[in-house]
Short mmCIF file of N, CA, C and O in Angstrom, two decimals:
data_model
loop_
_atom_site.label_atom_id
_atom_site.label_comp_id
_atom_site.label_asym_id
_atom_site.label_seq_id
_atom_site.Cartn_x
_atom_site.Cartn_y
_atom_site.Cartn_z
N UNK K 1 0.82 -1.20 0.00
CA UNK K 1 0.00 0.00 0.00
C UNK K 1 0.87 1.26 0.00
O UNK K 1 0.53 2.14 -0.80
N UNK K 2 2.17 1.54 0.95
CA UNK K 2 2.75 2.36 0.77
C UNK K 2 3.46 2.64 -0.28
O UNK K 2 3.63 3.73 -0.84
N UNK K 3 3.98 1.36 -0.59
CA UNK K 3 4.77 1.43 -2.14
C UNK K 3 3.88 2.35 -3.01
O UNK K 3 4.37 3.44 -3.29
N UNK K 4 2.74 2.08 -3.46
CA UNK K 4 2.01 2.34 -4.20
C UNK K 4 1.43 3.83 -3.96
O UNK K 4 0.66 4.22 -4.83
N UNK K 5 1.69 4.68 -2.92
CA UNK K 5 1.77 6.16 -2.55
C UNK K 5 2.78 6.71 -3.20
O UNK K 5 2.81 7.56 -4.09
N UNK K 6 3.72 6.02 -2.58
CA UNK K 6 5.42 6.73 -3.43
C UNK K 6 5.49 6.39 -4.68
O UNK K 6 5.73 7.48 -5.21
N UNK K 7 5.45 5.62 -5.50
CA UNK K 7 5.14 5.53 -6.83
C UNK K 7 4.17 6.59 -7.56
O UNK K 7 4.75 7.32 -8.36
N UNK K 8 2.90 6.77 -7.41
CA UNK K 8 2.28 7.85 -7.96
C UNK K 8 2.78 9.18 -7.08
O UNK K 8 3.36 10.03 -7.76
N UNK K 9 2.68 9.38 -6.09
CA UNK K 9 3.64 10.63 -5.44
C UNK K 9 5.00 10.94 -6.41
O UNK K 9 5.16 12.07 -6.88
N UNK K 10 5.79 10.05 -6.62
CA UNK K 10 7.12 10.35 -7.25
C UNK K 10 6.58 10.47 -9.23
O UNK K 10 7.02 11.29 -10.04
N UNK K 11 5.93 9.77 -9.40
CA UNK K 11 5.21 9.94 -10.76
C UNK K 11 4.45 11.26 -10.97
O UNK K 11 4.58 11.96 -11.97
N UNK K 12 3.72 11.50 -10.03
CA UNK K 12 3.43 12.73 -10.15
C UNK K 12 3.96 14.10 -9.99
O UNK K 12 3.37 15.08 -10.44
N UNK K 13 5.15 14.15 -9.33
CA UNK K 13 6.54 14.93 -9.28
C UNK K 13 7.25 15.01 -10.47
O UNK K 13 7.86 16.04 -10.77
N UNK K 14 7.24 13.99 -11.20
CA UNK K 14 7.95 13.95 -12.32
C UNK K 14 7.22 14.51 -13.49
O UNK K 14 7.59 15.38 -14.28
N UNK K 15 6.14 13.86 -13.45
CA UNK K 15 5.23 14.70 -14.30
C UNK K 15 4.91 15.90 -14.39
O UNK K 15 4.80 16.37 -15.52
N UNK K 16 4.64 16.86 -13.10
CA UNK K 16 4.79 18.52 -12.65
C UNK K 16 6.22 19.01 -12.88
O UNK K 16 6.35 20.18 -13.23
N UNK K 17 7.29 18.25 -12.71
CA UNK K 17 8.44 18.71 -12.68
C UNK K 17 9.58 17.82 -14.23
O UNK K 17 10.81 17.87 -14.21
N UNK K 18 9.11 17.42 -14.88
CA UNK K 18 9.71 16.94 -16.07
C UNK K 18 10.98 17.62 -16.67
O UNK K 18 12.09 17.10 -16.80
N UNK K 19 10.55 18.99 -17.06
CA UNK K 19 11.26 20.13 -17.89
C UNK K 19 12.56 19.96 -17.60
O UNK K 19 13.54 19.73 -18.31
N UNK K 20 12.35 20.17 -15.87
CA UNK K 20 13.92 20.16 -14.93
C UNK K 20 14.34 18.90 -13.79
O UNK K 20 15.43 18.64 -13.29
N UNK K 21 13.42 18.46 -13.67
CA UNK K 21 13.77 17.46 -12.54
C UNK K 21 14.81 16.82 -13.12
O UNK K 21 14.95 16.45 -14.28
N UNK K 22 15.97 16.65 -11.59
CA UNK K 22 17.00 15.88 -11.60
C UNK K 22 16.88 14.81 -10.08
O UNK K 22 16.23 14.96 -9.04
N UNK K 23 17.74 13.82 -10.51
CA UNK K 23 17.75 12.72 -9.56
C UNK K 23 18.11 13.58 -7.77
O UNK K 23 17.46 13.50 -6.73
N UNK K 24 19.36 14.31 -8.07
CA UNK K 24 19.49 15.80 -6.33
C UNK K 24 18.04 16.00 -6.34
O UNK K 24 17.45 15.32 -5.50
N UNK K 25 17.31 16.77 -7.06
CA UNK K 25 16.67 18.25 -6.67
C UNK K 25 15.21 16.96 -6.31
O UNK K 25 14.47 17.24 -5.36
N UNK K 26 14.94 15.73 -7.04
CA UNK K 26 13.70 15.18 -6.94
C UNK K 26 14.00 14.68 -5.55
O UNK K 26 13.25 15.04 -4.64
N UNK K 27 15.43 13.57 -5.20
CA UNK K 27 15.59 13.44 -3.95
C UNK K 27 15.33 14.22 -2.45
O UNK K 27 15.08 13.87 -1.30
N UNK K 28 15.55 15.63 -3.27
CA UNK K 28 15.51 16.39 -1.90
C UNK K 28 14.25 17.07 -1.78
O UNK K 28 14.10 17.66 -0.71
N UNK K 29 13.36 17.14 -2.57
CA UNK K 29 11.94 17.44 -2.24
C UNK K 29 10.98 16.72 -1.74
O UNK K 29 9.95 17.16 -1.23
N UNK K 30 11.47 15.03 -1.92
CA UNK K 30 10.83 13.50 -1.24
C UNK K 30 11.75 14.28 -0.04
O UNK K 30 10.91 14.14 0.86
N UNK K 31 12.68 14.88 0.51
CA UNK K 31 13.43 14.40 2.13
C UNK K 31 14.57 12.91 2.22
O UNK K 31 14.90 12.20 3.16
N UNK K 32 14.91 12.91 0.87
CA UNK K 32 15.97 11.71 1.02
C UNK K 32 17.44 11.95 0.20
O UNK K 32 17.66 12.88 -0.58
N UNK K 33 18.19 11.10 0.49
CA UNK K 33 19.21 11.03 0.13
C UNK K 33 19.40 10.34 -1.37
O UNK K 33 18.99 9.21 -1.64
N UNK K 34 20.06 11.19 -2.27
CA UNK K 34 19.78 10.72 -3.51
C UNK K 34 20.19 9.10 -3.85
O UNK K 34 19.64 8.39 -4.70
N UNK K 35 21.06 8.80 -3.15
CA UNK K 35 21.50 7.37 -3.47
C UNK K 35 20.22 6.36 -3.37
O UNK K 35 19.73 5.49 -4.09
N UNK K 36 19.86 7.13 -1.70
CA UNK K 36 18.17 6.24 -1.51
C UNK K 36 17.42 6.31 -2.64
O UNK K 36 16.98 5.37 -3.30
N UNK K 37 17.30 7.49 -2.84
CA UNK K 37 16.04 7.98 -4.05
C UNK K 37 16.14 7.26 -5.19
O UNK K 37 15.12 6.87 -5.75
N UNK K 38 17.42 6.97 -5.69
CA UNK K 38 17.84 6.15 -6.86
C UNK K 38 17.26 4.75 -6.70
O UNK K 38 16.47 4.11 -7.39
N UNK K 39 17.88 4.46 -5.58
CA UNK K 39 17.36 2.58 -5.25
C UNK K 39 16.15 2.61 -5.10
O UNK K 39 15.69 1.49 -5.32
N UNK K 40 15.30 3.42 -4.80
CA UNK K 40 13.88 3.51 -4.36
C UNK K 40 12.95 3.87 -5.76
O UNK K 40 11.82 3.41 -5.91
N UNK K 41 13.50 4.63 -6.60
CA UNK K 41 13.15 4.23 -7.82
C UNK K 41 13.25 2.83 -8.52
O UNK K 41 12.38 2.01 -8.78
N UNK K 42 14.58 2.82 -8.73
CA UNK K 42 14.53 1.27 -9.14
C UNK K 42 13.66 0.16 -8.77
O UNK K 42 13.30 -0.60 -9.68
N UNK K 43 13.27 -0.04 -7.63
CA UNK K 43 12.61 -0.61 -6.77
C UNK K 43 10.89 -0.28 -7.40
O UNK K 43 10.20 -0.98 -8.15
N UNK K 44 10.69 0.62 -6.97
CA UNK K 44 9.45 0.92 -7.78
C UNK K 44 8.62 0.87 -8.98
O UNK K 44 7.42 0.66 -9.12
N UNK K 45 9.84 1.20 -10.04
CA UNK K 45 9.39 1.39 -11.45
C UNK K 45 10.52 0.27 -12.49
O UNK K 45 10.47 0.30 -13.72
N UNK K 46 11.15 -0.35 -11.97
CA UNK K 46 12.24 -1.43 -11.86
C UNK K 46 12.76 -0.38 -13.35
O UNK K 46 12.59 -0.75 -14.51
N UNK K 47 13.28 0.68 -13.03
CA UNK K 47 14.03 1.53 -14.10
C UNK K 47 15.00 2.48 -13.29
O UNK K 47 14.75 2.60 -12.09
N UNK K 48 15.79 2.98 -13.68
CA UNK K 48 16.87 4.27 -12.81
C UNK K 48 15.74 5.14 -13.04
O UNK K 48 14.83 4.94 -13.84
N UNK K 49 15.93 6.40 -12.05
CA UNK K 49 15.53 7.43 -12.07
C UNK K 49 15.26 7.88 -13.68
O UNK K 49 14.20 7.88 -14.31
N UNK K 50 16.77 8.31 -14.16
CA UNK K 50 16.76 8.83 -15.57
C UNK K 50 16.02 8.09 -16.61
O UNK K 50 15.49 8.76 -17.49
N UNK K 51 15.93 7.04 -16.63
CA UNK K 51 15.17 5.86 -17.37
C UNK K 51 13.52 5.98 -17.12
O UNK K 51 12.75 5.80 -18.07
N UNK K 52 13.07 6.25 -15.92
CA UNK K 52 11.66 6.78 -15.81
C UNK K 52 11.17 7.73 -16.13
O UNK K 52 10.01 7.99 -16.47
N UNK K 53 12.50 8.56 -15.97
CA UNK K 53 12.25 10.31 -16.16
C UNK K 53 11.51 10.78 -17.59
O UNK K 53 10.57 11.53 -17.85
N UNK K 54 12.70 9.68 -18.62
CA UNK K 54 12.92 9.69 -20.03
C UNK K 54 11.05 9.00 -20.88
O UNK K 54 10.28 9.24 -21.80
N UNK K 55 11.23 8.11 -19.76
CA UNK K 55 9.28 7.51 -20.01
C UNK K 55 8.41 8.34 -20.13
O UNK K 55 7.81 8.69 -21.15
N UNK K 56 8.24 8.83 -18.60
CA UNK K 56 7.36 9.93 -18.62
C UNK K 56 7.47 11.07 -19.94
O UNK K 56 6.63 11.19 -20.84
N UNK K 57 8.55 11.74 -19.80
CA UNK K 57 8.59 12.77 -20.90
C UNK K 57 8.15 12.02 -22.59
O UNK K 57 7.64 12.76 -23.43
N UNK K 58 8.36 10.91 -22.83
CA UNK K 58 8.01 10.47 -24.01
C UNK K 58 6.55 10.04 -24.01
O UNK K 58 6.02 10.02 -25.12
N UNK K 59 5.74 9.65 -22.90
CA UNK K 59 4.55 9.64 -22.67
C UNK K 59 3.94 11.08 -22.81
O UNK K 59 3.11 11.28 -23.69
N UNK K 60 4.25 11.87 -22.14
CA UNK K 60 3.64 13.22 -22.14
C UNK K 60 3.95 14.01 -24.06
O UNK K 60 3.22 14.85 -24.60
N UNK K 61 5.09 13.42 -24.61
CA UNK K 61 4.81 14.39 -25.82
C UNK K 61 3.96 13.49 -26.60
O UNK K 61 3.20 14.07 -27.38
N UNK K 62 3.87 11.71 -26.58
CA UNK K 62 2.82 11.28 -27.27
C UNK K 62 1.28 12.03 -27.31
O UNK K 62 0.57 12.03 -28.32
N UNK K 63 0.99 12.54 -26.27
CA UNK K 63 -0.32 13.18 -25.90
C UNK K 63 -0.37 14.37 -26.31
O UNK K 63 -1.45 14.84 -26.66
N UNK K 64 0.96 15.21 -26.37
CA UNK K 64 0.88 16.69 -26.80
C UNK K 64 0.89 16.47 -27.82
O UNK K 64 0.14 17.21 -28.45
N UNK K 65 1.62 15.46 -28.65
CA UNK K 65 1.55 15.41 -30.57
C UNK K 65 0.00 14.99 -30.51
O UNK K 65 -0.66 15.79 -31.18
N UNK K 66 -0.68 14.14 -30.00
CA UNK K 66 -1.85 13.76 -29.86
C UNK K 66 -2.68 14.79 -29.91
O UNK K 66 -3.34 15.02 -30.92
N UNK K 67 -2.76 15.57 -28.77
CA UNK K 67 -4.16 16.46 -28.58
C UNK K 67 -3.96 17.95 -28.62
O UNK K 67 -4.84 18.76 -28.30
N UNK K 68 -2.20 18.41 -29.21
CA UNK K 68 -2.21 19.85 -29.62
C UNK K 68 -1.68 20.30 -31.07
O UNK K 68 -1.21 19.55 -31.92
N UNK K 69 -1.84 21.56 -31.16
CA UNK K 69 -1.06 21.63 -32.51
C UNK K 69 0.31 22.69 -32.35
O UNK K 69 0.74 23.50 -33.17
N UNK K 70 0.62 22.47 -31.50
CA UNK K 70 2.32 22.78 -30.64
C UNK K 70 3.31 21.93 -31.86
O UNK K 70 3.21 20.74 -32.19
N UNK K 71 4.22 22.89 -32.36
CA UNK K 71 5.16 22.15 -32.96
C UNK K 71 5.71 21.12 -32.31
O UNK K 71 5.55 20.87 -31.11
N UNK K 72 6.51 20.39 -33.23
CA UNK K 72 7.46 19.42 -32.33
C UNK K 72 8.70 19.98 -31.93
O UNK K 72 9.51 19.27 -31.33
N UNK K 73 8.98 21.24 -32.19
CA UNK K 73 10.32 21.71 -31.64
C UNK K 73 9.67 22.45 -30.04
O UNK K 73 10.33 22.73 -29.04
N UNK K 74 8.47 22.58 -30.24
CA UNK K 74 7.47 23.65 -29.06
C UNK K 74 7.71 22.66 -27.74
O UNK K 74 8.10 22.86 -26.58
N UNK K 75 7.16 21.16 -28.72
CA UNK K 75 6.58 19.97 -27.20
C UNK K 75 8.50 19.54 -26.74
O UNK K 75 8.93 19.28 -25.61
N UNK K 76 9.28 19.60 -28.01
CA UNK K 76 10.81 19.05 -27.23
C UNK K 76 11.27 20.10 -26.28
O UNK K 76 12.03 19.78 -25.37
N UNK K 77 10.72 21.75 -26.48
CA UNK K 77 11.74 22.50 -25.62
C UNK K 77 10.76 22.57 -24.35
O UNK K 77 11.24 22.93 -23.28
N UNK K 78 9.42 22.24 -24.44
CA UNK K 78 8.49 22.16 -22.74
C UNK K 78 8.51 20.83 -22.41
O UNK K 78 7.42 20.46 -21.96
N UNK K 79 9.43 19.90 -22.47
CA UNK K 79 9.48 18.86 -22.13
C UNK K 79 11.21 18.81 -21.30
O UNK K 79 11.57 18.05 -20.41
N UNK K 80 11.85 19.67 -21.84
CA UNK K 80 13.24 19.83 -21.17
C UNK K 80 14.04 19.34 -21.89
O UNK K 80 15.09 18.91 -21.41
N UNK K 81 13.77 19.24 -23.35
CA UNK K 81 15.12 18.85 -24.14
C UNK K 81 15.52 19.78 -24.58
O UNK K 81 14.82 20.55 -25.23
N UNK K 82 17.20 20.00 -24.24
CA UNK K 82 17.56 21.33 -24.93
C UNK K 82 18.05 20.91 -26.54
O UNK K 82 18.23 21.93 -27.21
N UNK K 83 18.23 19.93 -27.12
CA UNK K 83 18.13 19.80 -28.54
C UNK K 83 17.05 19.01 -28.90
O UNK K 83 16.40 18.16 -28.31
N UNK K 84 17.00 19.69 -30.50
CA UNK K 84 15.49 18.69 -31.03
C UNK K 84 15.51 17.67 -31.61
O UNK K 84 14.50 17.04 -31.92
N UNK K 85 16.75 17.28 -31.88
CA UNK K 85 17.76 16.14 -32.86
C UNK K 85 17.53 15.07 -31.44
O UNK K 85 16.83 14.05 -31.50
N UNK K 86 18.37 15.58 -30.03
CA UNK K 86 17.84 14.28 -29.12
C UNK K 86 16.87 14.18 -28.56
O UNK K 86 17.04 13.57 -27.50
N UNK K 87 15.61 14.56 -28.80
CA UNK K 87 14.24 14.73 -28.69
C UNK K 87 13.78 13.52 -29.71
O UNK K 87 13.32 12.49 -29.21
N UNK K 88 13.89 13.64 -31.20
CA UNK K 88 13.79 12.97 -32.58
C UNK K 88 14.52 11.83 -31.98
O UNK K 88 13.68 10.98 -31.65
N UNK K 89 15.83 11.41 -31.67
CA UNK K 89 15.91 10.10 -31.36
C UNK K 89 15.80 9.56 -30.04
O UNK K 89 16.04 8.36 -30.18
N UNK K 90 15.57 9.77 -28.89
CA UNK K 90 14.54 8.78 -28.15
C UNK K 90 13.20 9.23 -27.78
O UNK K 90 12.74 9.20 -26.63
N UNK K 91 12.42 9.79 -29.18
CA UNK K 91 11.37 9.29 -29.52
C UNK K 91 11.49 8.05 -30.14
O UNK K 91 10.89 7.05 -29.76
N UNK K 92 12.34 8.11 -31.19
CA UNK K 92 12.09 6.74 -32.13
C UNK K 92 12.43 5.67 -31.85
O UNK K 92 12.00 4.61 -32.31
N UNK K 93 13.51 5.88 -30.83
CA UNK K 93 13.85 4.63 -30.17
C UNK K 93 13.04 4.10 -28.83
O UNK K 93 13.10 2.98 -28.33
N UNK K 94 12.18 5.33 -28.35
CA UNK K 94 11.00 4.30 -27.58
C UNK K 94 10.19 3.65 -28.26
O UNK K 94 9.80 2.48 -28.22
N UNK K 95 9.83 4.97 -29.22
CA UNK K 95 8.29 4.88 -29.87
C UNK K 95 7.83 3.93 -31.50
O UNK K 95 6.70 3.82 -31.99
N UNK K 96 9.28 3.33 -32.09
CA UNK K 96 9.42 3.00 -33.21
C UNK K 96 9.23 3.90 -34.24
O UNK K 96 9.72 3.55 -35.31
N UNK K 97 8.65 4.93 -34.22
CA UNK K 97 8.33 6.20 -35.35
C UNK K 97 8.71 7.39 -35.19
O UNK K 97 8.89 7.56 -33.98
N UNK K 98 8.97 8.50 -35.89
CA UNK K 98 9.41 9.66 -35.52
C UNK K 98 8.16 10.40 -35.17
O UNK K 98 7.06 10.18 -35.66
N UNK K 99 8.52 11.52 -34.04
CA UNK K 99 6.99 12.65 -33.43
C UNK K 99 6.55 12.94 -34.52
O UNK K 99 5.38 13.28 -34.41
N UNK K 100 7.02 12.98 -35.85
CA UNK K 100 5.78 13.68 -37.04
C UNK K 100 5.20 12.15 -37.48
O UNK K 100 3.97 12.13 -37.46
N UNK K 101 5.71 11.10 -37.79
CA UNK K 101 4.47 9.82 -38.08
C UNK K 101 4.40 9.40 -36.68
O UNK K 101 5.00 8.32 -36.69
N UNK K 102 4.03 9.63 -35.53
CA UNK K 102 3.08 9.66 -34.36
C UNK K 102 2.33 10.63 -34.65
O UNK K 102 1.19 10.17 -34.77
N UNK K 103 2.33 11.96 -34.87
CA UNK K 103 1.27 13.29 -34.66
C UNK K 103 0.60 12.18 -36.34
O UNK K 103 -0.47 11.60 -36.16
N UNK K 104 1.02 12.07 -37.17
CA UNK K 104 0.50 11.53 -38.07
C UNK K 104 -0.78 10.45 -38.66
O UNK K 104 -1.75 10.54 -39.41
N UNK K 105 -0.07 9.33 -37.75
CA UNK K 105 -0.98 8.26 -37.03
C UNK K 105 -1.96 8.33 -35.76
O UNK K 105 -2.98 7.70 -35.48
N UNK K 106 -1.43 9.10 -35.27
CA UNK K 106 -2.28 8.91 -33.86
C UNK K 106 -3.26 10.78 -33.57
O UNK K 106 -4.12 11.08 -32.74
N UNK K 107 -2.81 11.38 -34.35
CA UNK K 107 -3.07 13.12 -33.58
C UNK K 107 -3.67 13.83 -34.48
O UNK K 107 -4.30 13.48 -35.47
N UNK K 108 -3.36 15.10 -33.94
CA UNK K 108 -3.75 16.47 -34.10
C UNK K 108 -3.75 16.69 -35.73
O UNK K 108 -2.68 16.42 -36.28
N UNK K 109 -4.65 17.08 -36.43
CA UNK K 109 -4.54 17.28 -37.82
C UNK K 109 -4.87 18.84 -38.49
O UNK K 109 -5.98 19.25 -38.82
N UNK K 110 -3.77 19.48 -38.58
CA UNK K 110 -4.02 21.43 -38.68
C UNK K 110 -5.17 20.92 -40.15
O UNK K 110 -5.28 19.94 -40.88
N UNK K 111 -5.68 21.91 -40.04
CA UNK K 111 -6.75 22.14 -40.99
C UNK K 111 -6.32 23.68 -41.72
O UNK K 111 -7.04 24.18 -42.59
#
């Protein structure tokens, strides 16, 4: 039961805090020591911190290519990638397709 607090608690941190969250700054807003915070991720989401981090943010631009008409350079720089080239590849390497055949297949269609 508790597990399952800190999991959406820390999911939902990540999700409010995506742009910038780092493994320090997320540790120290839970009240722990980052080494903990690391293992306690792992533990949770059986991924490193950075490896969840990287989920979430590729989950969240599936939905923004999905349900806005925000460029894809718009959704890589409010997502916290400072280039759009490594934005373009781990999309494709989560997602099998690049953010324009996702917005393509799955989204938003400018009229």
């Amino acid at each position: 039961m508790l597990e399952k607090y800190y999991e959406t608690s820390t999911t939902r941190y990540l999700v409010l805090h995506n742009q910038d969250a780092t493994l320090h700054g997320s540790a120290e807003h839970f009240g722990y020591n980052k080494n903990y915070f690391s293992r306690l991720c792992q533990n949770l989401f059986n991924k490193s911190f950075s490896e969840q981090l990287a989920f979430i943010r590729i989950e969240l631009a599936k939905r923004m290519l999905a349900l806005s008409n925000k460029t894809i350079e718009e959704i890589s720089v409010e997502l916290g990638y400072k280039n759009i080239s490594s934005f373009f590849a781990l999309f494709k390497r989560a997602v099998d397709m690049t953010p324009n055949d996702y917005r393509a297949n799955h989204g938003y269609r400018r009229t």
